[in-house]
mmCIF file of C-alpha atoms in Angstrom:
data_model
loop_
_atom_site.group_PDB
_atom_site.id
_atom_site.type_symbol
_atom_site.label_atom_id
_atom_site.label_comp_id
_atom_site.label_asym_id
_atom_site.label_seq_id
_atom_site.Cartn_x
_atom_site.Cartn_y
_atom_site.Cartn_z
ATOM 1 C CA UNK A 1 17.079 36.461 16.533
ATOM 2 C CA UNK A 2 17.892 32.991 15.312
ATOM 3 C CA UNK A 3 19.342 30.546 17.845
ATOM 4 C CA UNK A 4 23.157 30.758 17.806
ATOM 5 C CA UNK A 5 23.317 26.972 17.928
ATOM 6 C CA UNK A 6 21.316 26.519 14.708
ATOM 7 C CA UNK A 7 23.056 25.675 11.461
ATOM 8 C CA UNK A 8 21.799 24.256 8.190
ATOM 9 C CA UNK A 9 23.650 21.217 6.940
ATOM 10 C CA UNK A 10 23.505 18.825 4.051
ATOM 11 C CA UNK A 11 23.261 15.097 4.521
ATOM 12 C CA UNK A 12 23.012 12.240 2.104
ATOM 13 C CA UNK A 13 19.487 11.384 3.246
ATOM 14 C CA UNK A 14 18.140 14.900 2.480
ATOM 15 C CA UNK A 15 17.622 16.752 -0.801
ATOM 16 C CA UNK A 16 18.088 20.143 0.855
ATOM 17 C CA UNK A 17 20.017 21.570 3.781
ATOM 18 C CA UNK A 18 18.245 20.856 7.059
ATOM 19 C CA UNK A 19 18.160 22.490 10.465
ATOM 20 C CA UNK A 20 20.867 21.088 12.742
ATOM 21 C CA UNK A 21 21.397 21.721 16.454
ATOM 22 C CA UNK A 22 25.086 22.073 17.379
ATOM 23 C CA UNK A 23 24.316 21.371 21.038
ATOM 24 C CA UNK A 24 22.694 17.988 20.503
ATOM 25 C CA UNK A 25 24.629 17.219 17.345
ATOM 26 C CA UNK A 26 21.457 16.154 15.551
ATOM 27 C CA UNK A 27 19.136 17.330 12.828
ATOM 28 C CA UNK A 28 16.059 18.824 14.469
ATOM 29 C CA UNK A 29 12.385 18.162 13.895
ATOM 30 C CA UNK A 30 10.724 20.624 11.501
ATOM 31 C CA UNK A 31 8.475 21.990 14.249
ATOM 32 C CA UNK A 32 11.467 22.551 16.500
ATOM 33 C CA UNK A 33 13.221 24.317 13.602
ATOM 34 C CA UNK A 34 10.534 27.001 13.830
ATOM 35 C CA UNK A 35 11.602 27.564 17.432
ATOM 36 C CA UNK A 36 15.284 27.686 16.429
ATOM 37 C CA UNK A 37 14.415 30.307 13.800
ATOM 38 C CA UNK A 38 12.185 32.365 16.125
ATOM 39 C CA UNK A 39 9.406 32.041 13.558
ATOM 40 C CA UNK A 40 5.771 32.924 14.132
ATOM 41 C CA UNK A 41 5.161 33.380 17.864
ATOM 42 C CA UNK A 42 8.082 31.151 18.815
ATOM 43 C CA UNK A 43 11.409 32.064 20.411
ATOM 44 C CA UNK A 44 14.345 29.789 21.144
ATOM 45 C CA UNK A 45 15.161 31.498 24.456
ATOM 46 C CA UNK A 46 11.630 30.929 25.756
ATOM 47 C CA UNK A 47 10.528 27.685 24.107
ATOM 48 C CA UNK A 48 13.607 25.500 23.609
ATOM 49 C CA UNK A 49 14.631 23.444 26.617
ATOM 50 C CA UNK A 50 17.916 22.540 24.935
ATOM 51 C CA UNK A 51 18.950 26.204 24.651
ATOM 52 C CA UNK A 52 17.649 27.090 28.121
ATOM 53 C CA UNK A 53 19.402 24.233 29.864
ATOM 54 C CA UNK A 54 22.777 24.283 28.083
ATOM 55 C CA UNK B 1 -22.250 4.768 16.263
ATOM 56 C CA UNK B 2 -21.674 1.796 18.532
ATOM 57 C CA UNK B 3 -20.806 -1.870 18.782
ATOM 58 C CA UNK B 4 -24.016 -2.406 16.830
ATOM 59 C CA UNK B 5 -22.332 -0.650 13.894
ATOM 60 C CA UNK B 6 -19.661 -3.343 14.050
ATOM 61 C CA UNK B 7 -22.255 -6.115 14.225
ATOM 62 C CA UNK B 8 -24.085 -4.555 11.304
ATOM 63 C CA UNK B 9 -20.892 -4.442 9.266
ATOM 64 C CA UNK B 10 -21.113 -0.709 8.667
ATOM 65 C CA UNK B 11 -18.331 0.659 6.460
ATOM 66 C CA UNK B 12 -15.296 2.109 8.217
ATOM 67 C CA UNK B 13 -13.690 5.306 6.969
ATOM 68 C CA UNK B 14 -9.906 5.099 6.872
ATOM 69 C CA UNK B 15 -8.068 8.411 7.054
ATOM 70 C CA UNK B 16 -4.400 8.510 6.105
ATOM 71 C CA UNK B 17 -2.412 11.168 7.978
ATOM 72 C CA UNK B 18 0.419 11.327 5.499
ATOM 73 C CA UNK B 19 2.986 13.759 6.854
ATOM 74 C CA UNK B 20 2.053 15.938 9.869
ATOM 75 C CA UNK B 21 4.020 18.953 10.926
ATOM 76 C CA UNK B 22 6.169 17.780 13.819
ATOM 77 C CA UNK B 23 8.741 15.248 12.592
ATOM 78 C CA UNK B 24 10.149 14.943 9.095
ATOM 79 C CA UNK B 25 12.598 12.967 7.034
ATOM 80 C CA UNK B 26 15.084 13.054 9.913
ATOM 81 C CA UNK B 27 12.722 10.501 11.498
ATOM 82 C CA UNK B 28 11.790 8.432 8.451
ATOM 83 C CA UNK B 29 12.881 8.653 4.814
ATOM 84 C CA UNK B 30 9.394 7.421 3.881
ATOM 85 C CA UNK B 31 7.688 10.530 5.222
ATOM 86 C CA UNK B 32 6.443 12.666 2.301
ATOM 87 C CA UNK B 33 7.291 16.375 2.508
ATOM 88 C CA UNK B 34 7.097 18.026 -0.920
ATOM 89 C CA UNK B 35 3.805 18.508 -2.781
ATOM 90 C CA UNK B 36 4.793 15.822 -5.293
ATOM 91 C CA UNK B 37 5.725 13.373 -2.541
ATOM 92 C CA UNK B 38 2.483 14.063 -0.662
ATOM 93 C CA UNK B 39 0.491 13.641 -3.868
ATOM 94 C CA UNK B 40 2.149 10.304 -4.571
ATOM 95 C CA UNK B 41 1.559 9.157 -0.995
ATOM 96 C CA UNK B 42 -2.107 10.143 -1.274
ATOM 97 C CA UNK B 43 -2.463 8.088 -4.448
ATOM 98 C CA UNK B 44 -0.884 5.063 -2.778
ATOM 99 C CA UNK B 45 -3.097 5.492 0.286
ATOM 100 C CA UNK B 46 -6.212 5.727 -1.870
ATOM 101 C CA UNK B 47 -5.192 2.619 -3.763
ATOM 102 C CA UNK B 48 -4.738 0.844 -0.418
ATOM 103 C CA UNK B 49 -8.229 1.851 0.733
ATOM 104 C CA UNK B 50 -8.082 5.262 2.405
ATOM 105 C CA UNK B 51 -11.081 7.500 1.773
ATOM 106 C CA UNK B 52 -9.624 10.635 3.410
ATOM 107 C CA UNK B 53 -6.150 12.162 3.425
ATOM 108 C CA UNK B 54 -5.197 14.456 6.290
ATOM 109 C CA UNK B 55 -2.774 17.048 4.948
ATOM 110 C CA UNK B 56 -0.169 19.371 6.441
ATOM 111 C CA UNK B 57 2.014 21.637 4.321
ATOM 112 C CA UNK B 58 5.786 21.949 4.440
ATOM 113 C CA UNK B 59 8.520 23.990 2.828
ATOM 114 C CA UNK B 60 10.998 22.285 0.527
ATOM 115 C CA UNK B 61 13.284 21.588 3.500
ATOM 116 C CA UNK B 62 10.486 19.889 5.428
ATOM 117 C CA UNK B 63 9.771 22.796 7.767
ATOM 118 C CA UNK B 64 6.190 23.817 8.396
ATOM 119 C CA UNK B 65 4.195 25.995 6.047
ATOM 120 C CA UNK B 66 0.729 27.382 6.624
ATOM 121 C CA UNK B 67 0.298 29.316 3.390
ATOM 122 C CA UNK B 68 -2.735 28.914 1.183
ATOM 123 C CA UNK B 69 -0.418 28.746 -1.809
ATOM 124 C CA UNK B 70 1.488 25.748 -0.459
ATOM 125 C CA UNK B 71 -1.727 23.905 0.424
ATOM 126 C CA UNK B 72 -2.958 24.682 -3.098
ATOM 127 C CA UNK B 73 0.184 23.141 -4.600
ATOM 128 C CA UNK B 74 -0.348 20.021 -2.512
ATOM 129 C CA UNK B 75 -4.055 19.767 -3.367
ATOM 130 C CA UNK B 76 -3.264 20.152 -7.049
ATOM 131 C CA UNK B 77 -0.798 17.263 -6.806
ATOM 132 C CA UNK B 78 -3.267 15.115 -4.875
ATOM 133 C CA UNK B 79 -6.095 15.768 -7.319
ATOM 134 C CA UNK B 80 -3.859 15.078 -10.292
ATOM 135 C CA UNK B 81 -2.772 11.717 -8.900
ATOM 136 C CA UNK B 82 -5.892 10.382 -7.134
ATOM 137 C CA UNK B 83 -9.403 9.458 -8.170
ATOM 138 C CA UNK B 84 -11.893 10.792 -5.704
ATOM 139 C CA UNK B 85 -10.210 10.950 -2.302
ATOM 140 C CA UNK B 86 -11.466 13.423 0.313
ATOM 141 C CA UNK B 87 -8.948 16.111 1.228
ATOM 142 C CA UNK B 88 -8.809 17.190 4.863
ATOM 143 C CA UNK B 89 -6.501 20.103 5.704
ATOM 144 C CA UNK B 90 -4.925 20.563 9.086
ATOM 145 C CA UNK B 91 -5.545 23.911 10.754
ATOM 146 C CA UNK B 92 -3.227 22.960 13.602
ATOM 147 C CA UNK B 93 -0.121 25.025 14.162
ATOM 148 C CA UNK B 94 1.725 25.242 17.444
ATOM 149 C CA UNK B 95 3.053 28.755 17.828
ATOM 150 C CA UNK B 96 1.470 29.983 14.597
ATOM 151 C CA UNK B 97 -0.585 33.181 14.841
ATOM 152 C CA UNK B 98 -4.328 33.078 14.193
ATOM 153 C CA UNK B 99 -4.208 34.536 10.704
ATOM 154 C CA UNK B 100 -1.919 31.731 9.534
ATOM 155 C CA UNK B 101 -4.168 29.088 11.064
ATOM 156 C CA UNK B 102 -6.942 30.202 8.689
ATOM 157 C CA UNK B 103 -4.786 30.001 5.570
ATOM 158 C CA UNK B 104 -5.390 26.269 4.877
ATOM 159 C CA UNK B 105 -9.129 26.984 4.565
ATOM 160 C CA UNK B 106 -8.676 29.342 1.608
ATOM 161 C CA UNK B 107 -7.653 27.081 -1.257
ATOM 162 C CA UNK B 108 -9.755 26.878 -4.404
ATOM 163 C CA UNK B 109 -11.782 24.775 -4.099
ATOM 164 C CA UNK B 110 -11.692 24.593 -0.317
ATOM 165 C CA UNK B 111 -10.878 21.245 1.261
ATOM 166 C CA UNK B 112 -13.970 19.148 1.963
ATOM 167 C CA UNK B 113 -12.821 18.750 5.574
ATOM 168 C CA UNK B 114 -10.463 20.477 7.990
ATOM 169 C CA UNK B 115 -9.220 19.669 11.452
ATOM 170 C CA UNK B 116 -10.309 21.733 14.437
ATOM 171 C CA UNK B 117 -8.100 21.324 17.512
ATOM 172 C CA UNK B 118 -10.416 21.595 20.490
ATOM 173 C CA UNK B 119 -8.067 22.899 23.157
ATOM 174 C CA UNK B 120 -4.540 23.310 24.486
ATOM 175 C CA UNK B 121 -1.776 20.754 24.426
ATOM 176 C CA UNK B 122 1.845 20.890 25.553
ATOM 177 C CA UNK B 123 4.769 20.581 23.162
ATOM 178 C CA UNK B 124 8.317 19.928 24.329
ATOM 179 C CA UNK B 125 9.051 21.392 27.806
ATOM 180 C CA UNK B 126 8.266 25.086 27.468
ATOM 181 C CA UNK B 127 5.608 25.393 24.783
ATOM 182 C CA UNK B 128 1.841 25.060 24.644
ATOM 183 C CA UNK B 129 -0.350 24.988 21.571
ATOM 184 C CA UNK B 130 -3.149 27.158 22.924
ATOM 185 C CA UNK B 131 -6.198 26.635 20.706
ATOM 186 C CA UNK B 132 -8.385 29.048 22.673
ATOM 187 C CA UNK B 133 -12.175 28.891 22.416
ATOM 188 C CA UNK B 134 -12.013 32.151 20.501
ATOM 189 C CA UNK B 135 -9.709 30.592 17.939
ATOM 190 C CA UNK B 136 -11.841 27.444 17.725
ATOM 191 C CA UNK B 137 -14.970 29.528 17.113
ATOM 192 C CA UNK B 138 -13.251 31.699 14.497
ATOM 193 C CA UNK B 139 -11.934 28.689 12.595
ATOM 194 C CA UNK B 140 -15.342 27.003 12.782
ATOM 195 C CA UNK B 141 -16.991 30.168 11.504
ATOM 196 C CA UNK B 142 -14.808 30.234 8.410
ATOM 197 C CA UNK B 143 -15.261 26.499 7.853
ATOM 198 C CA UNK B 144 -19.022 27.020 7.932
ATOM 199 C CA UNK B 145 -18.807 29.907 5.470
ATOM 200 C CA UNK B 146 -16.739 27.832 3.071
ATOM 201 C CA UNK B 147 -18.744 24.612 3.411
ATOM 202 C CA UNK B 148 -15.912 22.706 5.099
ATOM 203 C CA UNK B 149 -16.717 19.814 7.437
ATOM 204 C CA UNK B 150 -14.862 20.186 10.755
ATOM 205 C CA UNK B 151 -13.058 17.188 12.178
ATOM 206 C CA UNK B 152 -13.018 17.892 15.911
ATOM 207 C CA UNK B 153 -9.647 16.786 17.297
ATOM 208 C CA UNK B 154 -10.030 15.744 20.925
ATOM 209 C CA UNK B 155 -6.575 15.343 22.414
ATOM 210 C CA UNK B 156 -7.864 14.482 25.871
ATOM 211 C CA UNK B 157 -11.089 14.080 27.801
ATOM 212 C CA UNK B 158 -11.147 17.771 28.681
ATOM 213 C CA UNK B 159 -11.480 18.395 24.979
ATOM 214 C CA UNK B 160 -14.613 16.231 25.000
ATOM 215 C CA UNK B 161 -16.041 18.852 27.354
ATOM 216 C CA UNK B 162 -14.919 21.470 24.850
ATOM 217 C CA UNK B 163 -16.799 19.637 22.082
ATOM 218 C CA UNK B 164 -19.960 19.717 24.180
ATOM 219 C CA UNK B 165 -19.312 23.418 24.792
ATOM 220 C CA UNK B 166 -18.845 24.117 21.099
ATOM 221 C CA UNK B 167 -22.188 22.452 20.425
ATOM 222 C CA UNK B 168 -23.766 24.666 23.099
ATOM 223 C CA UNK B 169 -22.278 27.788 21.513
ATOM 224 C CA UNK B 170 -22.680 27.045 17.840
ATOM 225 C CA UNK B 171 -24.725 25.064 15.331
ATOM 226 C CA UNK B 172 -22.672 22.235 13.868
ATOM 227 C CA UNK B 173 -23.817 20.370 10.801
ATOM 228 C CA UNK B 174 -24.740 16.775 11.587
ATOM 229 C CA UNK B 175 -23.259 14.356 11.998
ATOM 230 C CA UNK B 176 -20.608 15.734 14.346
ATOM 231 C CA UNK B 177 -17.315 14.012 13.539
ATOM 232 C CA UNK B 178 -14.727 13.741 16.310
ATOM 233 C CA UNK B 179 -11.269 12.193 16.458
ATOM 234 C CA UNK B 180 -10.289 10.659 19.797
ATOM 235 C CA UNK B 181 -6.538 10.959 20.268
ATOM 236 C CA UNK B 182 -4.396 8.767 22.517
ATOM 237 C CA UNK B 183 -0.724 9.039 23.406
ATOM 238 C CA UNK B 184 1.699 10.641 25.847
ATOM 239 C CA UNK B 185 1.899 14.075 27.440
ATOM 240 C CA UNK B 186 -1.304 16.092 27.257
ATOM 241 C CA UNK B 187 -3.113 13.390 25.322
ATOM 242 C CA UNK B 188 -5.532 10.867 26.769
ATOM 243 C CA UNK B 189 -3.544 7.973 28.204
ATOM 244 C CA UNK B 190 -3.549 5.222 25.578
ATOM 245 C CA UNK B 191 -5.461 2.400 27.226
ATOM 246 C CA UNK B 192 -8.484 0.369 26.115
ATOM 247 C CA UNK B 193 -10.659 1.496 29.060
ATOM 248 C CA UNK B 194 -9.935 5.119 28.186
ATOM 249 C CA UNK B 195 -11.102 4.589 24.609
ATOM 250 C CA UNK B 196 -14.330 3.049 25.903
ATOM 251 C CA UNK B 197 -14.778 5.949 28.316
ATOM 252 C CA UNK B 198 -14.097 8.584 25.666
ATOM 253 C CA UNK B 199 -16.620 7.045 23.268
ATOM 254 C CA UNK B 200 -19.176 6.944 26.066
ATOM 255 C CA UNK B 201 -18.744 10.662 26.761
ATOM 256 C CA UNK B 202 -19.076 11.948 23.216
ATOM 257 C CA UNK B 203 -22.047 14.141 22.316
ATOM 258 C CA UNK B 204 -25.115 12.143 21.301
ATOM 259 C CA UNK B 205 -25.023 11.119 17.674
ATOM 260 C CA UNK B 206 -21.373 11.997 17.147
ATOM 261 C CA UNK B 207 -19.316 9.783 14.865
ATOM 262 C CA UNK B 208 -15.847 9.009 16.120
ATOM 263 C CA UNK B 209 -12.479 8.350 14.593
ATOM 264 C CA UNK B 210 -9.673 6.700 16.606
ATOM 265 C CA UNK B 211 -6.088 7.966 16.521
ATOM 266 C CA UNK B 212 -3.329 6.340 18.566
ATOM 267 C CA UNK B 213 0.253 7.553 18.525
ATOM 268 C CA UNK B 214 3.248 5.274 18.050
ATOM 269 C CA UNK B 215 2.747 1.688 19.212
ATOM 270 C CA UNK B 216 -0.851 2.464 20.176
ATOM 271 C CA UNK B 217 -1.929 3.044 16.590
ATOM 272 C CA UNK B 218 -2.524 -0.631 15.783
ATOM 273 C CA UNK B 219 -4.317 -1.808 18.952
ATOM 274 C CA UNK B 220 -6.491 1.246 19.506
ATOM 275 C CA UNK B 221 -7.566 1.642 15.885
ATOM 276 C CA UNK B 222 -8.446 -2.063 15.866
ATOM 277 C CA UNK B 223 -10.496 -1.515 19.004
ATOM 278 C CA UNK B 224 -12.100 1.516 17.379
ATOM 279 C CA UNK B 225 -13.212 -0.664 14.487
ATOM 280 C CA UNK B 226 -14.816 -3.109 16.939
ATOM 281 C CA UNK B 227 -16.586 -0.232 18.660
ATOM 282 C CA UNK B 228 -18.123 0.872 15.386
ATOM 283 C CA UNK B 229 -15.882 3.865 14.817
ATOM 284 C CA UNK B 230 -13.671 5.090 12.022
ATOM 285 C CA UNK B 231 -9.877 5.114 12.096
ATOM 286 C CA UNK B 232 -6.853 7.212 11.239
ATOM 287 C CA UNK B 233 -3.425 5.789 10.504
ATOM 288 C CA UNK B 234 -0.292 7.122 8.840
ATOM 289 C CA UNK B 235 3.212 8.394 9.366
ATOM 290 C CA UNK B 236 2.093 11.589 11.093
ATOM 291 C CA UNK B 237 1.060 9.458 14.055
ATOM 292 C CA UNK B 238 3.362 6.434 13.835
ATOM 293 C CA UNK B 239 6.429 5.787 11.698
ATOM 294 C CA UNK B 240 6.864 2.086 12.551
ATOM 295 C CA UNK B 241 5.205 -0.988 11.111
ATOM 296 C CA UNK B 242 6.671 -3.176 13.844
ATOM 297 C CA UNK B 243 9.416 -2.837 16.441
ATOM 298 C CA UNK B 244 12.276 -1.015 14.709
ATOM 299 C CA UNK B 245 10.792 -1.532 11.228
ATOM 300 C CA UNK B 246 9.914 1.713 9.503
ATOM 301 C CA UNK B 247 6.568 1.825 7.711
ATOM 302 C CA UNK B 248 5.182 3.579 4.674
ATOM 303 C CA UNK B 249 1.793 5.259 4.686
ATOM 304 C CA UNK B 250 0.602 2.680 2.204
ATOM 305 C CA UNK B 251 1.595 -0.224 4.457
ATOM 306 C CA UNK B 252 -0.232 1.235 7.444
ATOM 307 C CA UNK B 253 -3.402 1.725 5.410
ATOM 308 C CA UNK B 254 -3.154 -1.748 3.899
ATOM 309 C CA UNK B 255 -2.873 -3.345 7.332
ATOM 310 C CA UNK B 256 -5.863 -1.413 8.660
ATOM 311 C CA UNK B 257 -7.969 -2.343 5.647
ATOM 312 C CA UNK B 258 -7.000 -5.993 6.075
ATOM 313 C CA UNK B 259 -7.987 -5.953 9.751
ATOM 314 C CA UNK B 260 -11.283 -4.135 9.154
ATOM 315 C CA UNK B 261 -12.320 -6.545 6.443
ATOM 316 C CA UNK B 262 -11.260 -9.538 8.506
ATOM 317 C CA UNK B 263 -13.463 -8.211 11.299
ATOM 318 C CA UNK B 264 -16.400 -7.907 8.942
ATOM 319 C CA UNK B 265 -16.430 -4.181 8.333
ATOM 320 C CA UNK B 266 -15.905 -3.172 4.720
ATOM 321 C CA UNK B 267 -13.820 -0.097 4.061
ATOM 322 C CA UNK B 268 -15.759 2.962 2.907
ATOM 323 C CA UNK B 269 -15.089 4.312 -0.545
ATOM 324 C CA UNK B 270 -14.703 8.088 -0.772
ATOM 325 C CA UNK B 271 -18.283 8.251 -2.082
ATOM 326 C CA UNK B 272 -19.554 6.219 0.882
ATOM 327 C CA UNK B 273 -17.492 8.340 3.259
ATOM 328 C CA UNK B 274 -19.105 11.491 1.876
ATOM 329 C CA UNK B 275 -22.533 10.001 2.546
ATOM 330 C CA UNK B 276 -21.565 8.941 6.087
ATOM 331 C CA UNK B 277 -20.040 12.326 6.936
ATOM 332 C CA UNK B 278 -22.705 14.418 5.223
ATOM 333 C CA UNK B 279 -20.255 16.157 2.926
#
């Protein structure tokens, strides 16, 4: 399950939509985006301190 | 490899770590992400004096990719735009399953070099990149089969023990090539005495490459040159040229080349680097 606080947004500095955290109000690092998306062996509810501590 | 190598003016191999897999364009607009951008950055780094490019793969939106196909696209761009630079693929991948970690080794032709993370390191607050001995051995096995030179990445002094252990378990082609990594968190604390100590504890005959994160890139790579080692610079490890001033990969390589030559060590061409590394 993808993190409920993940959205993809456009910005002038990017050519494509990028992962954006609605808790921090910032675009996220690409490696953290894999956590947001629960990709590979990663899960936002286990590995993301922002989600766990909100 | 020692201070005598400095006194003798031995060539220094400059590796450019162009992009990495952690931060992206949200950190610096200069960070290359697409195959075409990485290829162009490799060409600029080669022109500036880099002999090796360390390569990670990304999707179009900058997020990580581990697929052979994406590495192939990047290699094709690099080869089309550069002369003779050595391609080194990353096999790192926090949270990526083992089968994906092998994917970067399967391009045609294979990369001449690939990184081999020698043990665990923490990421963020609740995540560890495991890099078990089993995974290290399996990656090394495939590198050996494909004729790929491993670049042992030693994130802390415990990983120096792991390098000795790997040499006890397996036959590594000489010379062993190890990158000493300095920074925060799980990494070796970035201080000059720790670089001296790490060099002292390497396996006999090993060549070393110095990598310092952030503001430690410039001082510790300079020290590595004085100690007779090789160096890695680039936006994967440090996005700033000076306080608050964003860098390009090309600028970081140019500065390192200037310092090495000023200190009396010429920069190795790709051909010289191949001879030094036994590729």
